[in-house]
XYZ file of C-alpha atoms in Angstrom:
420
model
C 10.681 6.575 18.290
C 8.227 3.814 17.482
C 6.608 4.153 14.076
C 2.886 4.566 14.251
C 0.192 2.582 12.534
C -1.552 4.548 9.845
C -4.665 4.098 7.739
C -4.059 3.284 4.080
C -5.831 5.931 2.042
C -3.854 7.145 -0.946
C -2.593 10.573 0.103
C -3.202 12.280 -3.221
C -6.530 10.544 -3.680
C -8.047 11.001 -0.223
C -10.998 13.068 -1.376
C -14.593 12.892 -0.350
C -17.626 13.909 -2.358
C -20.909 14.333 -0.518
C -23.286 12.695 -2.943
C -26.229 14.506 -1.408
C -24.715 17.688 -2.819
C -23.119 16.261 -5.946
C -22.804 18.292 -9.166
C -21.352 20.614 -8.224
C -19.659 18.445 -5.629
C -18.796 19.453 -2.140
C -15.348 18.104 -1.289
C -13.942 17.604 2.159
C -10.350 18.771 1.898
C -7.338 16.887 3.188
C -4.233 18.720 4.359
C -2.529 18.270 0.989
C -2.040 21.335 -1.205
C -3.696 19.717 -4.185
C -6.633 17.316 -4.217
C -8.176 14.721 -6.504
C -11.844 14.160 -7.202
C -13.964 11.619 -9.025
C -17.565 10.744 -9.759
C -19.022 7.332 -10.261
C -18.748 5.005 -13.207
C -22.369 4.854 -14.326
C -23.704 1.449 -13.343
C -27.164 0.122 -14.044
C -29.496 -1.591 -11.564
C -26.948 -2.939 -9.116
C -29.402 -2.184 -6.319
C -32.278 0.003 -7.566
C -33.457 0.901 -4.064
C -30.024 2.343 -3.199
C -29.545 5.557 -5.132
C -25.773 5.742 -4.663
C -25.203 2.109 -5.651
C -25.055 3.555 -9.168
C -21.527 4.679 -8.326
C -20.253 1.418 -6.815
C -18.135 0.276 -9.756
C -16.250 -2.234 -7.629
C -19.367 -4.370 -7.262
C -20.479 -4.075 -10.888
C -18.683 -2.417 -13.816
C -20.377 -1.845 -17.152
C -17.379 -0.068 -18.606
C -19.049 3.345 -18.773
C -16.451 5.257 -16.783
C -13.500 7.304 -17.951
C -11.204 9.177 -15.612
C -8.862 11.840 -16.859
C -5.909 12.587 -14.628
C -4.004 15.793 -15.151
C -0.557 15.384 -13.631
C 1.819 18.195 -12.980
C 4.840 17.354 -15.097
C 7.226 17.584 -12.170
C 5.132 15.969 -9.455
C 3.001 12.885 -8.889
C -0.043 14.839 -7.727
C -2.983 15.259 -10.074
C -6.618 16.165 -10.436
C -9.379 13.828 -11.546
C -12.573 14.464 -13.387
C -15.039 12.139 -15.051
C -17.106 12.169 -18.194
C -20.302 10.837 -16.577
C -22.701 12.169 -15.556
C -22.049 15.870 -16.252
C -18.296 16.368 -15.821
C -17.383 18.219 -12.669
C -14.476 19.781 -14.535
C -10.904 20.450 -13.602
C -11.201 20.855 -9.870
C -8.233 21.858 -7.809
C -5.885 23.169 -10.511
C -3.668 25.966 -9.147
C -4.490 29.241 -10.857
C -0.796 30.116 -11.090
C -0.044 27.224 -13.433
C -1.142 27.141 -17.047
C -2.242 24.116 -19.103
C 1.321 23.516 -20.324
C 2.248 22.514 -16.777
C 0.286 19.282 -17.028
C 0.270 16.001 -18.887
C -2.960 14.101 -19.425
C -3.532 10.417 -18.638
C -6.834 8.783 -19.589
C -8.050 5.617 -17.898
C -11.079 3.837 -19.347
C -13.146 1.328 -17.432
C -13.120 -2.227 -18.769
C -16.466 -4.050 -18.540
C -16.375 -6.939 -16.101
C -13.609 -5.590 -13.897
C -15.682 -5.941 -10.748
C -16.172 -8.481 -7.974
C -19.115 -10.186 -9.713
C -21.388 -9.645 -6.746
C -24.828 -10.363 -8.227
C -24.289 -14.159 -8.617
C -22.844 -14.183 -5.105
C -25.952 -12.543 -3.673
C -28.133 -15.041 -5.544
C -26.186 -18.006 -4.164
C -26.225 -16.528 -0.671
C -29.998 -16.058 -0.791
C -30.413 -19.729 -1.665
C -28.231 -20.915 1.225
C -30.068 -22.726 4.012
C -27.466 -23.158 6.746
C -26.610 -19.569 7.658
C -25.031 -18.298 10.868
C -24.341 -15.017 12.609
C -20.895 -13.523 11.969
C -19.130 -10.685 13.775
C -16.581 -8.675 11.793
C -14.162 -6.518 13.754
C -13.220 -3.298 11.992
C -10.040 -2.201 13.751
C -9.571 1.266 12.371
C -10.664 4.777 13.173
C -14.115 4.741 14.712
C -17.400 4.120 12.918
C -20.466 6.345 12.723
C -22.708 3.767 14.391
C -25.803 5.951 13.929
C -25.346 6.400 10.195
C -28.646 5.472 8.483
C -26.861 2.905 6.317
C -24.955 1.367 9.242
C -27.132 1.572 12.333
C -28.640 -1.870 11.653
C -25.246 -3.357 10.840
C -23.516 -2.668 14.145
C -22.701 -5.373 16.681
C -24.439 -4.989 20.035
C -23.000 -6.475 23.209
C -26.207 -7.890 24.637
C -24.506 -8.627 27.968
C -23.845 -4.947 28.638
C -26.446 -2.479 29.945
C -25.915 0.807 28.101
C -24.917 3.828 30.158
C -25.037 2.324 33.644
C -21.313 2.751 34.257
C -20.922 -0.908 35.184
C -18.923 -3.654 33.502
C -21.967 -5.935 33.382
C -20.336 -8.766 31.439
C -17.088 -8.650 33.423
C -14.857 -8.401 30.362
C -12.876 -5.472 31.745
C -14.591 -2.780 29.646
C -17.369 -0.587 31.014
C -20.369 0.014 28.737
C -18.702 -1.481 25.675
C -22.038 -1.781 23.925
C -20.777 -1.597 20.320
C -17.026 -2.050 20.773
C -14.212 -0.069 22.365
C -11.999 2.950 21.746
C -8.379 1.925 22.393
C -7.056 5.223 21.067
C -8.713 7.223 23.867
C -9.348 4.251 26.188
C -13.082 4.710 26.505
C -16.343 3.378 25.072
C -16.830 6.213 22.557
C -16.430 4.320 19.280
C -17.328 7.335 17.149
C -15.785 10.751 17.718
C -16.662 12.674 14.546
C -15.101 13.355 11.172
C -11.776 11.786 12.086
C -13.675 8.503 11.908
C -14.599 8.796 8.210
C -12.039 6.134 7.283
C -13.470 3.410 9.510
C -17.009 4.421 8.582
C -16.147 4.061 4.883
C -14.625 0.614 5.470
C -17.693 -0.547 7.411
C -20.099 0.545 4.676
C -18.372 -1.522 2.009
C -18.552 -4.589 4.215
C -22.148 -4.481 5.406
C -24.134 -1.301 4.748
C -27.870 -1.919 4.628
C -29.502 -2.636 1.292
C -32.681 -1.059 -0.022
C -32.652 2.030 2.196
C -31.671 4.645 -0.362
C -27.933 4.830 0.289
C -25.236 2.447 -0.888
C -25.316 -1.335 -0.693
C -22.899 -3.353 1.424
C -21.515 -6.684 0.267
C -22.581 -8.826 3.226
C -26.106 -9.360 4.569
C -26.371 -7.192 7.682
C -29.089 -9.390 9.140
C -26.384 -12.051 9.610
C -23.163 -10.013 9.596
C -22.549 -7.392 12.269
C -19.700 -4.883 12.514
C -17.804 -4.539 15.785
C -16.403 -1.011 15.938
C -12.941 -0.925 17.471
C -11.246 2.446 17.328
C -7.467 2.046 17.474
C -6.558 4.932 15.151
C -7.239 8.604 15.726
C -6.570 12.217 14.753
C -7.169 13.572 11.248
C -4.230 11.524 9.934
C -5.594 8.198 11.212
C -2.642 7.002 13.287
C -2.148 4.815 16.320
C 0.430 2.466 17.820
C 1.020 -1.275 17.392
C 0.128 -1.686 21.068
C -3.326 -0.247 20.400
C -3.817 -2.629 17.482
C -2.742 -5.583 19.624
C -5.192 -4.625 22.367
C -7.918 -4.281 19.750
C -7.182 -7.721 18.274
C -7.383 -9.368 21.679
C -10.630 -7.556 22.473
C -12.198 -8.515 19.145
C -11.541 -12.204 19.520
C -12.494 -12.312 23.190
C -15.846 -10.756 22.338
C -16.842 -13.028 19.482
C -15.345 -11.632 16.266
C -14.229 -14.196 13.710
C -13.089 -11.922 10.843
C -10.994 -8.791 11.239
C -10.423 -5.967 8.742
C -7.128 -4.103 9.123
C -6.867 -1.274 6.606
C -3.703 0.058 8.214
C -0.094 -0.835 8.828
C 3.400 0.147 9.869
C 6.923 -0.133 8.507
C 8.285 -1.187 11.899
C 8.234 -4.864 12.859
C 6.453 -5.576 16.139
C 6.866 -8.983 17.722
C 3.859 -8.354 19.942
C 1.720 -7.641 16.873
C 3.106 -10.667 15.052
C 2.298 -12.907 18.011
C -1.201 -11.470 18.434
C -2.106 -12.246 14.826
C -0.335 -15.579 14.549
C -1.940 -16.848 17.761
C -5.433 -15.636 16.863
C -8.194 -17.836 15.505
C -9.611 -14.948 13.490
C -9.180 -14.439 9.742
C -7.427 -11.127 9.039
C -8.025 -9.176 5.836
C -5.189 -6.686 5.540
C -4.424 -3.754 3.235
C -1.080 -3.961 1.420
C -0.285 -0.245 1.702
C -0.132 2.770 -0.581
C 3.418 3.138 -1.791
C 6.330 5.350 -0.897
C 6.459 9.010 0.039
C 5.682 9.891 -3.587
C 2.665 7.587 -3.659
C 4.327 4.993 -5.899
C 3.574 1.374 -5.038
C 6.431 -1.018 -4.342
C 7.055 -4.659 -3.497
C 6.514 -5.464 0.156
C 8.372 -8.721 -0.461
C 11.478 -6.523 -0.508
C 10.402 -3.745 1.847
C 7.796 -5.171 4.229
C 4.802 -3.385 5.652
C 3.162 -5.038 8.630
C 0.847 -6.809 9.138
C 0.405 -7.282 5.362
C 3.814 -8.968 4.993
C 3.430 -11.384 7.905
C 3.636 -14.944 6.470
C 0.725 -16.380 8.440
C -2.042 -18.656 7.211
C -4.794 -16.532 8.762
C -4.026 -13.420 6.680
C -5.278 -12.313 3.267
C -3.267 -9.341 2.011
C -4.994 -7.128 -0.563
C -3.774 -4.783 -3.328
C -5.760 -1.925 -4.915
C -7.244 -2.581 -8.346
C -8.262 0.127 -10.818
C -11.396 -0.133 -12.952
C -9.323 -1.055 -16.028
C -7.876 -4.197 -14.414
C -4.468 -2.790 -13.502
C -3.106 -2.011 -10.080
C -3.404 1.578 -9.012
C 0.016 3.200 -9.277
C -0.036 3.802 -5.526
C -0.780 0.185 -4.601
C 1.890 -1.947 -3.022
C 2.289 -5.468 -4.377
C 4.346 -8.626 -3.866
C 4.138 -12.068 -5.414
C 4.892 -13.625 -2.026
C 3.353 -11.159 0.437
C 0.196 -9.922 -1.304
C -2.499 -12.492 -2.050
C -5.085 -10.846 -4.250
C -6.294 -7.540 -5.709
C -9.715 -5.948 -5.234
C -11.325 -2.647 -6.306
C -9.963 0.196 -4.207
C -9.895 3.373 -6.310
C -12.785 5.869 -6.289
C -14.892 3.678 -4.021
C -18.085 5.244 -2.730
C -19.226 4.311 0.766
C -20.499 5.724 4.027
C -18.763 8.619 5.810
C -19.782 10.745 8.765
C -23.287 12.039 8.086
C -23.171 11.136 4.410
C -21.460 9.327 1.544
C -18.178 9.879 -0.238
C -15.370 8.572 -2.395
C -12.045 7.319 -1.065
C -9.136 5.528 -2.712
C -6.432 3.180 -1.481
C -5.726 -0.356 -0.368
C -7.818 0.627 2.670
C -10.827 0.468 0.362
C -9.736 -2.763 -1.363
C -9.392 -4.790 1.846
C -13.054 -4.410 2.935
C -14.165 -5.694 -0.476
C -12.497 -8.973 0.458
C -13.740 -8.748 4.040
C -17.327 -8.334 2.877
C -17.071 -11.391 0.633
C -15.373 -13.414 3.373
C -18.151 -12.511 5.820
C -20.836 -13.390 3.267
C -19.282 -16.801 2.579
C -18.751 -17.573 6.259
C -22.304 -16.512 7.118
C -23.783 -18.599 4.294
C -22.706 -22.008 5.600
C -22.173 -22.875 9.264
C -20.118 -25.893 8.257
C -17.340 -23.830 6.696
C -14.153 -23.006 8.571
C -12.316 -19.728 8.196
C -9.566 -21.645 6.409
C -12.233 -22.796 3.945
C -13.271 -19.183 3.422
C -9.718 -18.070 2.671
C -9.206 -21.012 0.338
C -12.389 -20.216 -1.596
C -11.417 -16.602 -2.075
C -7.885 -17.322 -3.250
C -8.685 -20.406 -5.340
C -11.338 -18.518 -7.297
C -9.373 -15.317 -7.929
C -10.024 -14.256 -11.505
C -6.694 -14.203 -13.393
C -5.679 -10.885 -14.945
C -2.569 -10.489 -17.060
C -1.712 -7.196 -15.367
C -1.590 -8.922 -11.967
C 0.764 -11.761 -12.901
C 3.853 -11.532 -10.715
C 2.247 -8.755 -8.662
C 0.028 -10.813 -6.327
C 0.270 -14.456 -5.343
C -2.949 -15.521 -7.047
C -2.300 -13.428 -10.142
C -5.908 -12.351 -9.956
C -8.728 -10.261 -8.533
C -11.533 -10.993 -6.116
C -14.512 -12.844 -7.636
C -17.378 -12.991 -5.155
C -19.653 -15.066 -7.384
C -17.026 -17.736 -7.997
C -16.031 -17.829 -4.329
C -19.624 -18.217 -3.129
C -20.302 -21.119 -5.495
C -16.886 -22.805 -5.179
C -17.207 -26.578 -5.137
C -20.917 -26.540 -5.951
C -22.187 -28.577 -8.869
C -23.503 -26.490 -11.727
């Protein structure tokens, strides 16, 4: 049986907190027996008009966050709580187990472990040669009517909505905002099973100044093409669906593609589709083995992250202390760079929530890539990749783990090659 593509959210850390109901938090449960939770790291003035930007540590980290993980001594599954603001306590601990069943691990945030987004936004605002950029999010679907995303969604202007006619002759009827290759229809959002893609999209280009979170890229220039190729509550699909999605994205104007998913099985059709594409692919490196322990994909490849092609950036999941999350895959040859991916707050169906995994790290890079590409119409996609990798901020913990030995630095990438 062919292995299926799956979305890369850390299994033990796939928890969602509805910030509208935070403290006490409402958590959307996964199918796991034991769940992890987190609250934000206490940031100051990242985007004052966006109330939940306070929790976006990946964009700006003042070092005010501490997570305490209680791990069962005989398993790798734990519970998370935070010390700011107002601890939500030990959520999810089985009543049948006493405190002696757990060991405690404390992780403290390190100031400056973030993507340095504020200088990047300043440089972008000063740019004078901008262009429109379409980013394909090939994933589960996207809540295209979410208040923080509705102005960020690509619109196929050559299609007349709802008339049942393939107006632009591209082979897809009423593909106004993208296409659903999982169900083979134009319904790019089907409900809660599309939280994953919605979360990815928000990190890339959620609106700023509207009271929610803040996306990395400017959604007046960067638009998200929603391509649903993964479905069900587990976020799975087939390589054939991904290949169809890639071909659709490029044929309809996308230049950058986020793939927060992968498979252990090599697919020549998938390899050819990516290698022969002119798009830049930002790809998640994967979330470890069956116990959630990250491993080298140089030795045990996951695809497409391990494909050796020049149009791929493969991304590992960075914690707020500058180390890789224990679940993050790595590889000095196969993985290019690390980016924040643990306890990331973004858009979900009808709200906002936290998710963790390399799925969340990849769109950090995608958002920066889209911002750079949109800022200067003279840049090529190869230039964009070069800027991102050449300016990776070195971290000792990442040496030998990723090719650059460093983490994403949006400010440095945006100003690369500019005179001071």
